[in-house]
Amino acid sequence: MIRRDLSEERAIEAVSALRRATIAPVDEPLALEAADLSLNHGLAMADSLVYATARRFGAILVSSDTDFEGLPDTVVVR
């Protein structure tokens, strides 16, 4: 499907990026942290899972979603 929607070169880049990705399971501690973040910051549960996962891995969260604005270790791009 990737090759149908993108050029072959872009498809190879996309697959390469996927191979470098870390798959993070949603375990109980992560879900509980996400629930706390959702309550404390008024985030939707999906957003709080993304934010909690970034925090677990010590990553800076970069997003265009303005719901993350003002949160520590986030960069909102426009």
Coordinates of N, CA and C in Angstrom, one line a residue:
M1 N 0.8 -1.2 0.0 CA 0.0 0.0 0.0 C 0.9 1.3 0.0
I2 N 2.0 1.2 0.8 CA 2.8 2.4 0.8 C 3.4 2.7 -0.6
R3 N 3.8 1.7 -1.3 CA 4.3 1.9 -2.7 C 3.3 2.5 -3.6
R4 N 2.0 2.2 -3.4 CA 0.9 2.7 -4.3 C 0.7 4.2 -4.1
D5 N 0.8 4.6 -2.8 CA 0.5 6.0 -2.5 C 1.7 6.9 -2.6
L6 N 2.9 6.4 -2.5 CA 4.1 7.2 -2.6 C 5.0 6.7 -3.7
S7 N 6.0 7.5 -4.0 CA 7.0 7.0 -4.9 C 7.8 5.9 -4.2
E8 N 8.5 5.1 -5.0 CA 9.3 4.0 -4.4 C 10.3 4.5 -3.4
E9 N 10.9 5.6 -3.8 CA 12.0 6.2 -2.9 C 11.3 6.6 -1.5
R10 N 10.2 7.3 -1.6 CA 9.5 7.7 -0.4 C 9.0 6.5 0.4
A11 N 8.6 5.4 -0.3 CA 8.2 4.2 0.4 C 9.3 3.6 1.1
I12 N 10.5 3.5 0.6 CA 11.7 3.0 1.2 C 12.0 3.8 2.4
E13 N 11.9 5.1 2.3 CA 12.2 6.0 3.5 C 11.2 5.7 4.6
A14 N 9.9 5.6 4.2 CA 8.9 5.3 5.2 C 9.1 4.0 6.0
V15 N 9.4 3.0 5.2 CA 9.7 1.7 5.8 C 10.9 1.7 6.7
S16 N 11.9 2.4 6.3 CA 13.1 2.6 7.1 C 12.8 3.3 8.4
A17 N 12.0 4.4 8.4 CA 11.6 5.1 9.6 C 10.8 4.2 10.5
L18 N 10.0 3.3 10.0 CA 9.2 2.4 10.8 C 10.1 1.4 11.5
R19 N 11.1 1.0 10.9 CA 12.1 0.0 11.5 C 12.8 0.6 12.6
R20 N 13.0 2.0 12.6 CA 13.7 2.6 13.7 C 12.8 3.0 14.9
A21 N 11.5 2.8 14.7 CA 10.5 3.2 15.7 C 10.6 2.2 16.9
T22 N 10.2 2.8 18.0 CA 10.0 1.9 19.2 C 8.6 1.7 19.5
I23 N 8.2 0.5 19.6 CA 6.8 0.2 19.9 C 6.6 0.1 21.4
A24 N 5.8 0.9 22.0 CA 5.6 1.0 23.4 C 4.3 0.4 23.8
P25 N 4.3 -0.7 24.5 CA 3.0 -1.3 24.9 C 2.3 -0.4 26.0
V26 N 1.0 -0.4 26.0 CA 0.3 0.4 27.0 C 0.1 -0.6 28.1
D27 N 0.9 -0.5 29.1 CA 0.8 -1.3 30.3 C 0.0 -0.6 31.4
E28 N -0.2 -1.2 32.5 CA -1.0 -0.6 33.6 C -0.4 0.7 34.1
P29 N 1.0 0.7 34.4 CA 1.5 1.9 34.9 C 1.4 3.1 33.9
L30 N 1.6 2.8 32.7 CA 1.5 3.9 31.6 C 0.0 4.4 31.6
A31 N -0.9 3.5 31.6 CA -2.3 3.8 31.5 C -2.7 4.7 32.7
L32 N -2.2 4.3 33.9 CA -2.5 5.1 35.1 C -1.9 6.5 35.1
E33 N -0.6 6.6 34.6 CA 0.0 7.9 34.5 C -0.8 8.7 33.5
A34 N -1.2 8.1 32.4 CA -2.0 8.8 31.3 C -3.3 9.3 31.9
A35 N -3.9 8.5 32.7 CA -5.2 9.0 33.4 C -4.9 10.2 34.3
D36 N -3.9 10.1 35.1 CA -3.5 11.3 35.9 C -3.2 12.5 35.1
L37 N -2.5 12.3 34.0 CA -2.1 13.5 33.1 C -3.4 14.0 32.5
S38 N -4.3 13.2 32.1 CA -5.6 13.6 31.5 C -6.4 14.5 32.5
L39 N -6.4 14.0 33.7 CA -7.2 14.8 34.8 C -6.5 16.1 35.1
N40 N -5.2 16.0 35.3 CA -4.4 17.2 35.7 C -4.3 18.3 34.7
H41 N -4.3 17.9 33.4 CA -4.0 18.8 32.3 C -5.2 19.0 31.4
G42 N -6.3 18.3 31.6 CA -7.5 18.4 30.8 C -7.2 17.8 29.4
L43 N -6.4 16.8 29.3 CA -6.1 16.2 28.0 C -7.1 15.1 27.7
A44 N -7.3 14.9 26.4 CA -8.1 13.7 26.0 C -7.2 12.5 26.3
M45 N -7.9 11.4 26.5 CA -7.1 10.2 26.9 C -6.1 9.8 25.9
A46 N -6.4 9.9 24.6 CA -5.4 9.6 23.6 C -4.2 10.5 23.7
D47 N -4.4 11.8 23.8 CA -3.3 12.7 24.0 C -2.5 12.4 25.2
S48 N -3.2 12.1 26.3 CA -2.5 11.8 27.5 C -1.6 10.5 27.4
L49 N -2.1 9.6 26.6 CA -1.2 8.4 26.4 C 0.0 8.7 25.6
V50 N -0.1 9.6 24.6 CA 1.0 10.0 23.8 C 2.0 10.8 24.7
Y51 N 1.5 11.7 25.5 CA 2.3 12.5 26.4 C 3.0 11.6 27.5
A52 N 2.3 10.7 28.1 CA 2.9 9.7 29.1 C 3.9 8.9 28.5
T53 N 3.7 8.4 27.2 CA 4.7 7.6 26.5 C 6.0 8.4 26.3
A54 N 5.9 9.6 25.8 CA 7.0 10.5 25.6 C 7.8 10.7 26.9
R55 N 7.1 10.9 28.0 CA 7.7 11.1 29.3 C 8.4 9.8 29.8
R56 N 7.8 8.7 29.5 CA 8.5 7.4 29.9 C 9.8 7.2 29.3
F57 N 9.9 7.6 28.0 CA 11.1 7.5 27.2 C 12.1 8.7 27.3
G58 N 11.7 9.7 28.1 CA 12.5 10.9 28.2 C 12.6 11.6 27.0
A59 N 11.6 11.6 26.2 CA 11.6 12.3 24.9 C 10.9 13.6 24.9
I60 N 11.3 14.5 24.0 CA 10.5 15.8 23.8 C 9.4 15.4 22.9
L61 N 8.2 15.8 23.3 CA 7.0 15.6 22.4 C 6.9 16.8 21.5
V62 N 6.9 16.5 20.2 CA 6.8 17.5 19.1 C 5.5 17.2 18.4
S63 N 4.6 18.2 18.4 CA 3.2 18.0 17.9 C 2.7 19.3 17.3
S64 N 1.8 19.2 16.4 CA 1.1 20.4 16.0 C -0.2 20.6 16.8
D65 N -0.5 19.7 17.7 CA -1.7 19.8 18.5 C -1.6 20.8 19.6
T66 N -2.3 21.8 19.6 CA -2.2 22.9 20.6 C -2.7 22.5 22.0
D67 N -3.3 21.3 22.1 CA -3.6 20.8 23.4 C -2.4 20.6 24.3
F68 N -1.2 20.4 23.7 CA 0.0 20.1 24.4 C 0.7 21.4 24.8
E69 N 0.2 22.6 24.3 CA 0.9 23.8 24.6 C 1.0 24.1 26.1
G70 N 2.3 24.5 26.5 CA 2.5 24.8 27.9 C 2.9 23.6 28.8
L71 N 2.9 22.4 28.2 CA 3.3 21.3 29.0 C 4.8 21.1 29.0
P72 N 5.4 20.7 30.1 CA 6.8 20.5 30.1 C 7.3 19.5 29.0
D73 N 8.4 19.7 28.5 CA 9.0 18.8 27.5 C 8.2 18.6 26.2
T74 N 7.5 19.7 25.8 CA 6.7 19.6 24.6 C 7.1 20.8 23.7
V75 N 7.0 20.6 22.4 CA 7.2 21.7 21.4 C 6.0 21.6 20.5
V76 N 5.2 22.7 20.4 CA 4.1 22.7 19.5 C 4.5 23.5 18.3
V77 N 4.4 22.9 17.1 CA 4.8 23.6 15.9 C 3.6 23.9 15.1
R78 N 3.7 25.0 14.4 CA 2.5 25.5 13.6 C 2.8 25.6 12.2

